[in-house]
């Protein structure tokens, strides 16, 4: 057989796979494609890929045979068992040093498992986040590859060529080893949940609070998209609000108010709980979707339970300006929490994340792309060790400026009876984060009272009676003098 010509293989010719193949072909790469339902290969070649230099394979063996060494194969199939099944099918045909890249939305613990497993067999496994949907895959996605470091030199050129570009820089860089790429993609999706929830709350306030029409709300979003909130999600919300159905009425108002989810938001919150990181805003975003989905029960509740009737009677423009600031401040908190989660996961897994690089990867191509991510990149470029985004001068000043508006909006939401769970949790988190003393001392006392869980005292009260080491237990129903130092739970 003549020398293989394929630069890269791709398995999975659904929306993402097809578009990524066309993107790579446009950049001069020879792609070999395969799909479980083999007829889709021929259909793709005869239609979408017509006239392009793409090789169709009708078996795994044929796919592998057509690839240059080391073979590079991207899987873009449904996350879960399909990925394991294709790895098992590929393995017997691959050689040491060949590369398998999973570009689907796999859960990062699965990626860690696959990475470890394939490493023992000399195969280089990469889990890469791919964001930007169909449009991104076709014209430049944000790519977040992480896995076996030896794979990166072999995939760097193609990944950075097909990725989105911002200010001439590719929205793709090496994230780190093992499951770090998929971890970062998961957090990206969680942040996306948060951004969408914040925008939905702003829409609700504009609609129910101010009584604006969809066209008027579209105008507000048009203006916001020229300021600090300039982003893809604000832009598409503007378009959605302007979109009228055939009868001239806004289509969005006909849509059932029950939000779906595929699981990446839930995974982000579960990881936050596992690592003990207060990622409250994404948590609220996930729970808000679940509250929305119990539509029938909400309809029954709406007929039984009472509250204020939303009716605003102040300065509307001031309100809209306040809302913009409240949305901006809450978004800063959400990203602060997201980067905190990344920091803690980095410690647990010994992944050394480059936060400025992540900002750049998310700055273009993906769903959360925004001008704001450029500011995040700058903050981490200025100080790669930045402990919290809020400690950066730019974000510190932005939060300071937004604070009065932010507080007014949450107060008004409560007064008008319009739920603002994401705005409110962001502010509550901010007030908690900036408190050097929280009421957790009382919780510790309660835990010791009913469960002898012990407590520690503040440094200034450390003494023979209250030693620093070990837990202290008190008989709370006694009258003093019966505190005992204990090593219980120490
Ligand atoms: P889907 O997630 O709908 O997957 C379709 C592909 O998976 C087809 O090639 C299908 O083969 C294959 N497949 C299925 Br379904 N079950 C299989 C099984 N048991 N064994 C082998 N192959 C199986 O496609 P997509 O929307 O293009 O997404 C691909 C990946 O990219 C997913 O992990 C997704 O989460 C991720 N992603 C999607 C988006 C997006 O906007 N859609 C964005 C970012 C990431 P068949 O043709 O034979 O049925």
mmCIF file with all atom_site columns, N, CA and C and ligand atoms in Angstrom, residues 11-19 34-38 40 75-83 85-86 89 102-106 128-135 137 182 185 189 262 264 367, ligand 1:
data_model
loop_
_atom_site.group_PDB
_atom_site.id
_atom_site.type_symbol
_atom_site.label_atom_id
_atom_site.label_alt_id
_atom_site.label_comp_id
_atom_site.label_asym_id
_atom_site.label_entity_id
_atom_site.label_seq_id
_atom_site.pdbx_PDB_ins_code
_atom_site.Cartn_x
_atom_site.Cartn_y
_atom_site.Cartn_z
_atom_site.occupancy
_atom_site.B_iso_or_equiv
_atom_site.pdbx_formal_charge
_atom_site.auth_seq_id
_atom_site.auth_comp_id
_atom_site.auth_asym_id
_atom_site.auth_atom_id
_atom_site.pdbx_PDB_model_num
ATOM   1   N  N   . UNK A 1 11  ? -13.727 10.405 14.121 1.00 0.00 ? 11  UNK A N   1
ATOM   2   C  CA  . UNK A 1 11  ? -14.843 9.465  14.232 1.00 0.00 ? 11  UNK A CA  1
ATOM   3   C  C   . UNK A 1 11  ? -16.033 10.208 14.833 1.00 0.00 ? 11  UNK A C   1
ATOM   4   N  N   . UNK A 1 12  ? -17.164 10.142 14.169 1.00 0.00 ? 12  UNK A N   1
ATOM   5   C  CA  . UNK A 1 12  ? -18.380 10.782 14.696 1.00 0.00 ? 12  UNK A CA  1
ATOM   6   C  C   . UNK A 1 12  ? -18.847 11.903 13.791 1.00 0.00 ? 12  UNK A C   1
ATOM   7   N  N   . UNK A 1 13  ? -19.641 11.527 12.800 1.00 0.00 ? 13  UNK A N   1
ATOM   8   C  CA  . UNK A 1 13  ? -20.057 12.545 11.819 1.00 0.00 ? 13  UNK A CA  1
ATOM   9   C  C   . UNK A 1 13  ? -21.430 13.126 12.140 1.00 0.00 ? 13  UNK A C   1
ATOM   10  N  N   . UNK A 1 14  ? -21.593 13.615 13.362 1.00 0.00 ? 14  UNK A N   1
ATOM   11  C  CA  . UNK A 1 14  ? -22.818 14.360 13.694 1.00 0.00 ? 14  UNK A CA  1
ATOM   12  C  C   . UNK A 1 14  ? -22.489 15.851 13.506 1.00 0.00 ? 14  UNK A C   1
ATOM   13  N  N   . UNK A 1 15  ? -23.253 16.726 14.139 1.00 0.00 ? 15  UNK A N   1
ATOM   14  C  CA  . UNK A 1 15  ? -23.080 18.175 13.928 1.00 0.00 ? 15  UNK A CA  1
ATOM   15  C  C   . UNK A 1 15  ? -21.637 18.635 14.157 1.00 0.00 ? 15  UNK A C   1
ATOM   16  N  N   . UNK A 1 16  ? -21.093 18.279 15.316 1.00 0.00 ? 16  UNK A N   1
ATOM   17  C  CA  . UNK A 1 16  ? -19.771 18.783 15.683 1.00 0.00 ? 16  UNK A CA  1
ATOM   18  C  C   . UNK A 1 16  ? -18.688 18.181 14.786 1.00 0.00 ? 16  UNK A C   1
ATOM   19  N  N   . UNK A 1 17  ? -18.751 16.869 14.599 1.00 0.00 ? 17  UNK A N   1
ATOM   20  C  CA  . UNK A 1 17  ? -17.733 16.184 13.816 1.00 0.00 ? 17  UNK A CA  1
ATOM   21  C  C   . UNK A 1 17  ? -17.666 16.690 12.385 1.00 0.00 ? 17  UNK A C   1
ATOM   22  N  N   . UNK A 1 18  ? -18.818 16.764 11.744 1.00 0.00 ? 18  UNK A N   1
ATOM   23  C  CA  . UNK A 1 18  ? -18.838 17.209 10.337 1.00 0.00 ? 18  UNK A CA  1
ATOM   24  C  C   . UNK A 1 18  ? -18.219 18.600 10.201 1.00 0.00 ? 18  UNK A C   1
ATOM   25  N  N   . UNK A 1 19  ? -18.611 19.478 11.077 1.00 0.00 ? 19  UNK A N   1
ATOM   26  C  CA  . UNK A 1 19  ? -18.128 20.861 10.961 1.00 0.00 ? 19  UNK A CA  1
ATOM   27  C  C   . UNK A 1 19  ? -16.641 20.985 11.267 1.00 0.00 ? 19  UNK A C   1
ATOM   28  N  N   . UNK A 1 34  ? -14.781 8.522  9.812  1.00 0.00 ? 34  UNK A N   1
ATOM   29  C  CA  . UNK A 1 34  ? -15.530 7.277  10.019 1.00 0.00 ? 34  UNK A CA  1
ATOM   30  C  C   . UNK A 1 34  ? -16.699 7.585  10.947 1.00 0.00 ? 34  UNK A C   1
ATOM   31  N  N   . UNK A 1 35  ? -17.749 6.770  10.849 1.00 0.00 ? 35  UNK A N   1
ATOM   32  C  CA  . UNK A 1 35  ? -18.913 6.933  11.717 1.00 0.00 ? 35  UNK A CA  1
ATOM   33  C  C   . UNK A 1 35  ? -19.522 5.562  11.990 1.00 0.00 ? 35  UNK A C   1
ATOM   34  N  N   . UNK A 1 36  ? -20.112 5.428  13.202 1.00 0.00 ? 36  UNK A N   1
ATOM   35  C  CA  . UNK A 1 36  ? -20.718 4.129  13.552 1.00 0.00 ? 36  UNK A CA  1
ATOM   36  C  C   . UNK A 1 36  ? -21.708 3.690  12.472 1.00 0.00 ? 36  UNK A C   1
ATOM   37  N  N   . UNK A 1 37  ? -22.635 4.549  12.117 1.00 0.00 ? 37  UNK A N   1
ATOM   38  C  CA  . UNK A 1 37  ? -23.538 4.244  11.010 1.00 0.00 ? 37  UNK A CA  1
ATOM   39  C  C   . UNK A 1 37  ? -22.782 4.618  9.740  1.00 0.00 ? 37  UNK A C   1
ATOM   40  N  N   . UNK A 1 38  ? -22.228 3.595  9.093  1.00 0.00 ? 38  UNK A N   1
ATOM   41  C  CA  . UNK A 1 38  ? -21.246 3.835  8.034  1.00 0.00 ? 38  UNK A CA  1
ATOM   42  C  C   . UNK A 1 38  ? -21.837 4.591  6.836  1.00 0.00 ? 38  UNK A C   1
ATOM   43  N  N   . UNK A 1 40  ? -23.456 7.130  6.788  1.00 0.00 ? 40  UNK A N   1
ATOM   44  C  CA  . UNK A 1 40  ? -23.300 8.583  6.964  1.00 0.00 ? 40  UNK A CA  1
ATOM   45  C  C   . UNK A 1 40  ? -21.966 9.088  6.399  1.00 0.00 ? 40  UNK A C   1
ATOM   46  N  N   . UNK A 1 75  ? -12.195 11.649 18.525 1.00 0.00 ? 75  UNK A N   1
ATOM   47  C  CA  . UNK A 1 75  ? -13.533 11.079 18.695 1.00 0.00 ? 75  UNK A CA  1
ATOM   48  C  C   . UNK A 1 75  ? -14.487 12.228 18.973 1.00 0.00 ? 75  UNK A C   1
ATOM   49  N  N   . UNK A 1 76  ? -15.539 12.339 18.168 1.00 0.00 ? 76  UNK A N   1
ATOM   50  C  CA  . UNK A 1 76  ? -16.575 13.346 18.466 1.00 0.00 ? 76  UNK A CA  1
ATOM   51  C  C   . UNK A 1 76  ? -17.916 12.637 18.476 1.00 0.00 ? 76  UNK A C   1
ATOM   52  N  N   . UNK A 1 77  ? -18.037 11.763 19.458 1.00 0.00 ? 77  UNK A N   1
ATOM   53  C  CA  . UNK A 1 77  ? -19.256 10.956 19.591 1.00 0.00 ? 77  UNK A CA  1
ATOM   54  C  C   . UNK A 1 77  ? -19.915 11.271 20.928 1.00 0.00 ? 77  UNK A C   1
ATOM   55  N  N   . UNK A 1 78  ? -21.082 10.730 21.093 1.00 0.00 ? 78  UNK A N   1
ATOM   56  C  CA  . UNK A 1 78  ? -21.840 10.950 22.328 1.00 0.00 ? 78  UNK A CA  1
ATOM   57  C  C   . UNK A 1 78  ? -20.978 10.555 23.533 1.00 0.00 ? 78  UNK A C   1
ATOM   58  N  N   . UNK A 1 79  ? -20.924 11.426 24.530 1.00 0.00 ? 79  UNK A N   1
ATOM   59  C  CA  . UNK A 1 79  ? -20.092 11.144 25.707 1.00 0.00 ? 79  UNK A CA  1
ATOM   60  C  C   . UNK A 1 79  ? -20.616 9.912  26.441 1.00 0.00 ? 79  UNK A C   1
ATOM   61  N  N   . UNK A 1 80  ? -19.702 9.152  27.047 1.00 0.00 ? 80  UNK A N   1
ATOM   62  C  CA  . UNK A 1 80  ? -20.099 7.973  27.820 1.00 0.00 ? 80  UNK A CA  1
ATOM   63  C  C   . UNK A 1 80  ? -19.572 6.701  27.179 1.00 0.00 ? 80  UNK A C   1
ATOM   64  N  N   . UNK A 1 81  ? -20.437 5.687  27.132 1.00 0.00 ? 81  UNK A N   1
ATOM   65  C  CA  . UNK A 1 81  ? -20.020 4.352  26.678 1.00 0.00 ? 81  UNK A CA  1
ATOM   66  C  C   . UNK A 1 81  ? -19.463 4.365  25.249 1.00 0.00 ? 81  UNK A C   1
ATOM   67  N  N   . UNK A 1 82  ? -20.020 5.240  24.390 1.00 0.00 ? 82  UNK A N   1
ATOM   68  C  CA  . UNK A 1 82  ? -19.579 5.271  22.987 1.00 0.00 ? 82  UNK A CA  1
ATOM   69  C  C   . UNK A 1 82  ? -18.073 5.545  22.898 1.00 0.00 ? 82  UNK A C   1
ATOM   70  N  N   . UNK A 1 83  ? -17.563 6.385  23.806 1.00 0.00 ? 83  UNK A N   1
ATOM   71  C  CA  . UNK A 1 83  ? -16.130 6.719  23.796 1.00 0.00 ? 83  UNK A CA  1
ATOM   72  C  C   . UNK A 1 83  ? -15.325 5.471  24.167 1.00 0.00 ? 83  UNK A C   1
ATOM   73  N  N   . UNK A 1 85  ? -16.260 2.398  23.880 1.00 0.00 ? 85  UNK A N   1
ATOM   74  C  CA  . UNK A 1 85  ? -16.420 1.389  22.816 1.00 0.00 ? 85  UNK A CA  1
ATOM   75  C  C   . UNK A 1 85  ? -15.468 1.671  21.653 1.00 0.00 ? 85  UNK A C   1
ATOM   76  N  N   . UNK A 1 86  ? -15.361 2.949  21.254 1.00 0.00 ? 86  UNK A N   1
ATOM   77  C  CA  . UNK A 1 86  ? -14.474 3.264  20.128 1.00 0.00 ? 86  UNK A CA  1
ATOM   78  C  C   . UNK A 1 86  ? -13.001 3.093  20.508 1.00 0.00 ? 86  UNK A C   1
ATOM   79  N  N   . UNK A 1 89  ? -12.288 -0.478 20.162 1.00 0.00 ? 89  UNK A N   1
ATOM   80  C  CA  . UNK A 1 89  ? -12.196 -0.897 18.753 1.00 0.00 ? 89  UNK A CA  1
ATOM   81  C  C   . UNK A 1 89  ? -10.890 -0.432 18.107 1.00 0.00 ? 89  UNK A C   1
ATOM   82  N  N   . UNK A 1 102 ? -10.306 12.675 22.668 1.00 0.00 ? 102 UNK A N   1
ATOM   83  C  CA  . UNK A 1 102 ? -11.754 12.688 22.866 1.00 0.00 ? 102 UNK A CA  1
ATOM   84  C  C   . UNK A 1 102 ? -12.201 14.150 22.911 1.00 0.00 ? 102 UNK A C   1
ATOM   85  N  N   . UNK A 1 103 ? -12.917 14.566 21.865 1.00 0.00 ? 103 UNK A N   1
ATOM   86  C  CA  . UNK A 1 103 ? -13.361 15.968 21.784 1.00 0.00 ? 103 UNK A CA  1
ATOM   87  C  C   . UNK A 1 103 ? -14.777 16.173 22.286 1.00 0.00 ? 103 UNK A C   1
ATOM   88  N  N   . UNK A 1 104 ? -15.392 15.118 22.820 1.00 0.00 ? 104 UNK A N   1
ATOM   89  C  CA  . UNK A 1 104 ? -16.776 15.238 23.308 1.00 0.00 ? 104 UNK A CA  1
ATOM   90  C  C   . UNK A 1 104 ? -16.822 15.836 24.704 1.00 0.00 ? 104 UNK A C   1
ATOM   91  N  N   . UNK A 1 105 ? -18.044 15.956 25.208 1.00 0.00 ? 105 UNK A N   1
ATOM   92  C  CA  . UNK A 1 105 ? -18.220 16.530 26.551 1.00 0.00 ? 105 UNK A CA  1
ATOM   93  C  C   . UNK A 1 105 ? -18.117 15.432 27.602 1.00 0.00 ? 105 UNK A C   1
ATOM   94  N  N   . UNK A 1 106 ? -16.979 14.787 27.693 1.00 0.00 ? 106 UNK A N   1
ATOM   95  C  CA  . UNK A 1 106 ? -16.827 13.702 28.660 1.00 0.00 ? 106 UNK A CA  1
ATOM   96  C  C   . UNK A 1 106 ? -16.628 14.248 30.062 1.00 0.00 ? 106 UNK A C   1
ATOM   97  N  N   . UNK A 1 128 ? -10.140 16.751 25.061 1.00 0.00 ? 128 UNK A N   1
ATOM   98  C  CA  . UNK A 1 128 ? -10.150 18.169 24.688 1.00 0.00 ? 128 UNK A CA  1
ATOM   99  C  C   . UNK A 1 128 ? -11.545 18.767 24.749 1.00 0.00 ? 128 UNK A C   1
ATOM   100 N  N   . UNK A 1 129 ? -11.683 19.842 25.495 1.00 0.00 ? 129 UNK A N   1
ATOM   101 C  CA  . UNK A 1 129 ? -12.930 20.598 25.450 1.00 0.00 ? 129 UNK A CA  1
ATOM   102 C  C   . UNK A 1 129 ? -13.035 21.232 24.075 1.00 0.00 ? 129 UNK A C   1
ATOM   103 N  N   . UNK A 1 130 ? -14.236 21.192 23.518 1.00 0.00 ? 130 UNK A N   1
ATOM   104 C  CA  . UNK A 1 130 ? -14.503 21.869 22.241 1.00 0.00 ? 130 UNK A CA  1
ATOM   105 C  C   . UNK A 1 130 ? -15.741 22.718 22.492 1.00 0.00 ? 130 UNK A C   1
ATOM   106 N  N   . UNK A 1 131 ? -15.622 24.022 22.349 1.00 0.00 ? 131 UNK A N   1
ATOM   107 C  CA  . UNK A 1 131 ? -16.799 24.868 22.584 1.00 0.00 ? 131 UNK A CA  1
ATOM   108 C  C   . UNK A 1 131 ? -17.051 25.795 21.410 1.00 0.00 ? 131 UNK A C   1
ATOM   109 N  N   . UNK A 1 132 ? -18.300 26.161 21.271 1.00 0.00 ? 132 UNK A N   1
ATOM   110 C  CA  . UNK A 1 132 ? -18.672 27.096 20.205 1.00 0.00 ? 132 UNK A CA  1
ATOM   111 C  C   . UNK A 1 132 ? -19.799 26.550 19.369 1.00 0.00 ? 132 UNK A C   1
ATOM   112 N  N   . UNK A 1 133 ? -20.251 25.331 19.719 1.00 0.00 ? 133 UNK A N   1
ATOM   113 C  CA  . UNK A 1 133 ? -21.359 24.722 18.989 1.00 0.00 ? 133 UNK A CA  1
ATOM   114 C  C   . UNK A 1 133 ? -21.006 24.486 17.534 1.00 0.00 ? 133 UNK A C   1
ATOM   115 N  N   . UNK A 1 134 ? -22.042 24.365 16.737 1.00 0.00 ? 134 UNK A N   1
ATOM   116 C  CA  . UNK A 1 134 ? -21.915 24.052 15.317 1.00 0.00 ? 134 UNK A CA  1
ATOM   117 C  C   . UNK A 1 134 ? -21.098 25.124 14.580 1.00 0.00 ? 134 UNK A C   1
ATOM   118 N  N   . UNK A 1 135 ? -21.446 26.368 14.850 1.00 0.00 ? 135 UNK A N   1
ATOM   119 C  CA  . UNK A 1 135 ? -20.799 27.507 14.194 1.00 0.00 ? 135 UNK A CA  1
ATOM   120 C  C   . UNK A 1 135 ? -19.302 27.562 14.538 1.00 0.00 ? 135 UNK A C   1
ATOM   121 N  N   . UNK A 1 137 ? -17.408 25.028 15.636 1.00 0.00 ? 137 UNK A N   1
ATOM   122 C  CA  . UNK A 1 137 ? -16.697 23.885 15.056 1.00 0.00 ? 137 UNK A CA  1
ATOM   123 C  C   . UNK A 1 137 ? -16.351 24.182 13.593 1.00 0.00 ? 137 UNK A C   1
ATOM   124 N  N   . UNK A 1 182 ? -10.757 18.413 30.020 1.00 0.00 ? 182 UNK A N   1
ATOM   125 C  CA  . UNK A 1 182 ? -12.201 18.226 30.196 1.00 0.00 ? 182 UNK A CA  1
ATOM   126 C  C   . UNK A 1 182 ? -12.695 18.876 31.475 1.00 0.00 ? 182 UNK A C   1
ATOM   127 N  N   . UNK A 1 185 ? -13.222 22.458 30.535 1.00 0.00 ? 185 UNK A N   1
ATOM   128 C  CA  . UNK A 1 185 ? -14.410 22.584 29.675 1.00 0.00 ? 185 UNK A CA  1
ATOM   129 C  C   . UNK A 1 185 ? -15.685 22.486 30.528 1.00 0.00 ? 185 UNK A C   1
ATOM   130 N  N   . UNK A 1 189 ? -18.601 25.284 30.927 1.00 0.00 ? 189 UNK A N   1
ATOM   131 C  CA  . UNK A 1 189 ? -20.042 25.057 30.768 1.00 0.00 ? 189 UNK A CA  1
ATOM   132 C  C   . UNK A 1 189 ? -20.816 25.514 32.005 1.00 0.00 ? 189 UNK A C   1
ATOM   133 N  N   . UNK A 1 262 ? -28.042 19.147 30.231 1.00 0.00 ? 262 UNK A N   1
ATOM   134 C  CA  . UNK A 1 262 ? -27.431 17.862 29.861 1.00 0.00 ? 262 UNK A CA  1
ATOM   135 C  C   . UNK A 1 262 ? -26.502 17.340 30.941 1.00 0.00 ? 262 UNK A C   1
ATOM   136 N  N   . UNK A 1 264 ? -23.533 19.136 32.464 1.00 0.00 ? 264 UNK A N   1
ATOM   137 C  CA  . UNK A 1 264 ? -22.209 19.700 32.775 1.00 0.00 ? 264 UNK A CA  1
ATOM   138 C  C   . UNK A 1 264 ? -22.285 20.728 33.915 1.00 0.00 ? 264 UNK A C   1
ATOM   139 N  N   . UNK A 1 367 ? -18.976 29.752 23.800 1.00 0.00 ? 367 UNK A N   1
ATOM   140 C  CA  . UNK A 1 367 ? -20.273 30.353 24.141 1.00 0.00 ? 367 UNK A CA  1
ATOM   141 C  C   . UNK A 1 367 ? -20.123 31.490 25.158 1.00 0.00 ? 367 UNK A C   1
HETATM 142 P  P1  . LIG B 2 .   ? -23.987 13.639 19.437 1.00 0.00 ? 1   LIG B P1  1
HETATM 143 O  O1  . LIG B 2 .   ? -23.604 13.898 20.828 1.00 0.00 ? 1   LIG B O1  1
HETATM 144 O  O2  . LIG B 2 .   ? -25.430 13.656 19.065 1.00 0.00 ? 1   LIG B O2  1
HETATM 145 O  O3  . LIG B 2 .   ? -23.382 12.203 19.008 1.00 0.00 ? 1   LIG B O3  1
HETATM 146 C  C1  . LIG B 2 .   ? -23.588 11.702 17.723 1.00 0.00 ? 1   LIG B C1  1
HETATM 147 C  C2  . LIG B 2 .   ? -22.453 10.797 17.329 1.00 0.00 ? 1   LIG B C2  1
HETATM 148 O  O4  . LIG B 2 .   ? -22.244 9.783  18.322 1.00 0.00 ? 1   LIG B O4  1
HETATM 149 C  C3  . LIG B 2 .   ? -22.773 10.061 16.039 1.00 0.00 ? 1   LIG B C3  1
HETATM 150 O  O5  . LIG B 2 .   ? -21.571 9.881  15.331 1.00 0.00 ? 1   LIG B O5  1
HETATM 151 C  C4  . LIG B 2 .   ? -23.331 8.742  16.539 1.00 0.00 ? 1   LIG B C4  1
HETATM 152 O  O6  . LIG B 2 .   ? -23.214 7.713  15.612 1.00 0.00 ? 1   LIG B O6  1
HETATM 153 C  C5  . LIG B 2 .   ? -22.398 8.502  17.693 1.00 0.00 ? 1   LIG B C5  1
HETATM 154 N  N1  . LIG B 2 .   ? -22.915 7.515  18.664 1.00 0.00 ? 1   LIG B N1  1
HETATM 155 C  C6  . LIG B 2 .   ? -24.014 7.550  19.454 1.00 0.00 ? 1   LIG B C6  1
HETATM 156 BR BR1 . LIG B 2 .   ? -25.277 8.868  19.463 1.00 0.00 ? 1   LIG B BR1 1
HETATM 157 N  N2  . LIG B 2 .   ? -24.128 6.493  20.248 1.00 0.00 ? 1   LIG B N2  1
HETATM 158 C  C7  . LIG B 2 .   ? -23.072 5.729  19.949 1.00 0.00 ? 1   LIG B C7  1
HETATM 159 C  C8  . LIG B 2 .   ? -22.626 4.488  20.441 1.00 0.00 ? 1   LIG B C8  1
HETATM 160 N  N3  . LIG B 2 .   ? -23.269 3.846  21.400 1.00 0.00 ? 1   LIG B N3  1
HETATM 161 N  N4  . LIG B 2 .   ? -21.495 3.980  19.910 1.00 0.00 ? 1   LIG B N4  1
HETATM 162 C  C9  . LIG B 2 .   ? -20.831 4.642  18.966 1.00 0.00 ? 1   LIG B C9  1
HETATM 163 N  N5  . LIG B 2 .   ? -21.199 5.830  18.450 1.00 0.00 ? 1   LIG B N5  1
HETATM 164 C  C10 . LIG B 2 .   ? -22.298 6.366  18.944 1.00 0.00 ? 1   LIG B C10 1
HETATM 165 O  O7  . LIG B 2 .   ? -23.195 14.579 18.415 1.00 0.00 ? 1   LIG B O7  1
HETATM 166 P  P2  . LIG B 2 .   ? -22.725 16.101 18.533 1.00 0.00 ? 1   LIG B P2  1
HETATM 167 O  O8  . LIG B 2 .   ? -23.831 16.986 18.944 1.00 0.00 ? 1   LIG B O8  1
HETATM 168 O  O9  . LIG B 2 .   ? -22.031 16.370 17.248 1.00 0.00 ? 1   LIG B O9  1
HETATM 169 O  O10 . LIG B 2 .   ? -21.658 16.085 19.703 1.00 0.00 ? 1   LIG B O10 1
HETATM 170 C  C11 . LIG B 2 .   ? -20.477 15.293 19.686 1.00 0.00 ? 1   LIG B C11 1
HETATM 171 C  C12 . LIG B 2 .   ? -19.776 15.456 21.015 1.00 0.00 ? 1   LIG B C12 1
HETATM 172 O  O11 . LIG B 2 .   ? -19.409 16.832 21.155 1.00 0.00 ? 1   LIG B O11 1
HETATM 173 C  C13 . LIG B 2 .   ? -20.637 15.127 22.221 1.00 0.00 ? 1   LIG B C13 1
HETATM 174 O  O12 . LIG B 2 .   ? -19.842 14.599 23.250 1.00 0.00 ? 1   LIG B O12 1
HETATM 175 C  C14 . LIG B 2 .   ? -21.177 16.466 22.645 1.00 0.00 ? 1   LIG B C14 1
HETATM 176 O  O13 . LIG B 2 .   ? -21.509 16.509 24.021 1.00 0.00 ? 1   LIG B O13 1
HETATM 177 C  C15 . LIG B 2 .   ? -19.984 17.374 22.344 1.00 0.00 ? 1   LIG B C15 1
HETATM 178 N  N6  . LIG B 2 .   ? -20.320 18.767 22.090 1.00 0.00 ? 1   LIG B N6  1
HETATM 179 C  C16 . LIG B 2 .   ? -21.428 19.109 21.402 1.00 0.00 ? 1   LIG B C16 1
HETATM 180 C  C17 . LIG B 2 .   ? -21.708 20.441 21.162 1.00 0.00 ? 1   LIG B C17 1
HETATM 181 C  C18 . LIG B 2 .   ? -22.917 20.846 20.360 1.00 0.00 ? 1   LIG B C18 1
HETATM 182 O  O14 . LIG B 2 .   ? -23.168 22.069 20.275 1.00 0.00 ? 1   LIG B O14 1
HETATM 183 N  N7  . LIG B 2 .   ? -23.654 19.929 19.774 1.00 0.00 ? 1   LIG B N7  1
HETATM 184 C  C19 . LIG B 2 .   ? -20.827 21.419 21.620 1.00 0.00 ? 1   LIG B C19 1
HETATM 185 C  C20 . LIG B 2 .   ? -19.667 21.051 22.289 1.00 0.00 ? 1   LIG B C20 1
HETATM 186 C  C21 . LIG B 2 .   ? -19.427 19.711 22.517 1.00 0.00 ? 1   LIG B C21 1
HETATM 187 P  P3  . LIG B 2 .   ? -24.440 7.357  14.649 1.00 0.00 ? 1   LIG B P3  1
HETATM 188 O  O15 . LIG B 2 .   ? -24.387 8.360  13.549 1.00 0.00 ? 1   LIG B O15 1
HETATM 189 O  O16 . LIG B 2 .   ? -24.152 5.987  14.213 1.00 0.00 ? 1   LIG B O16 1
HETATM 190 O  O17 . LIG B 2 .   ? -25.706 7.474  15.463 1.00 0.00 ? 1   LIG B O17 1
#
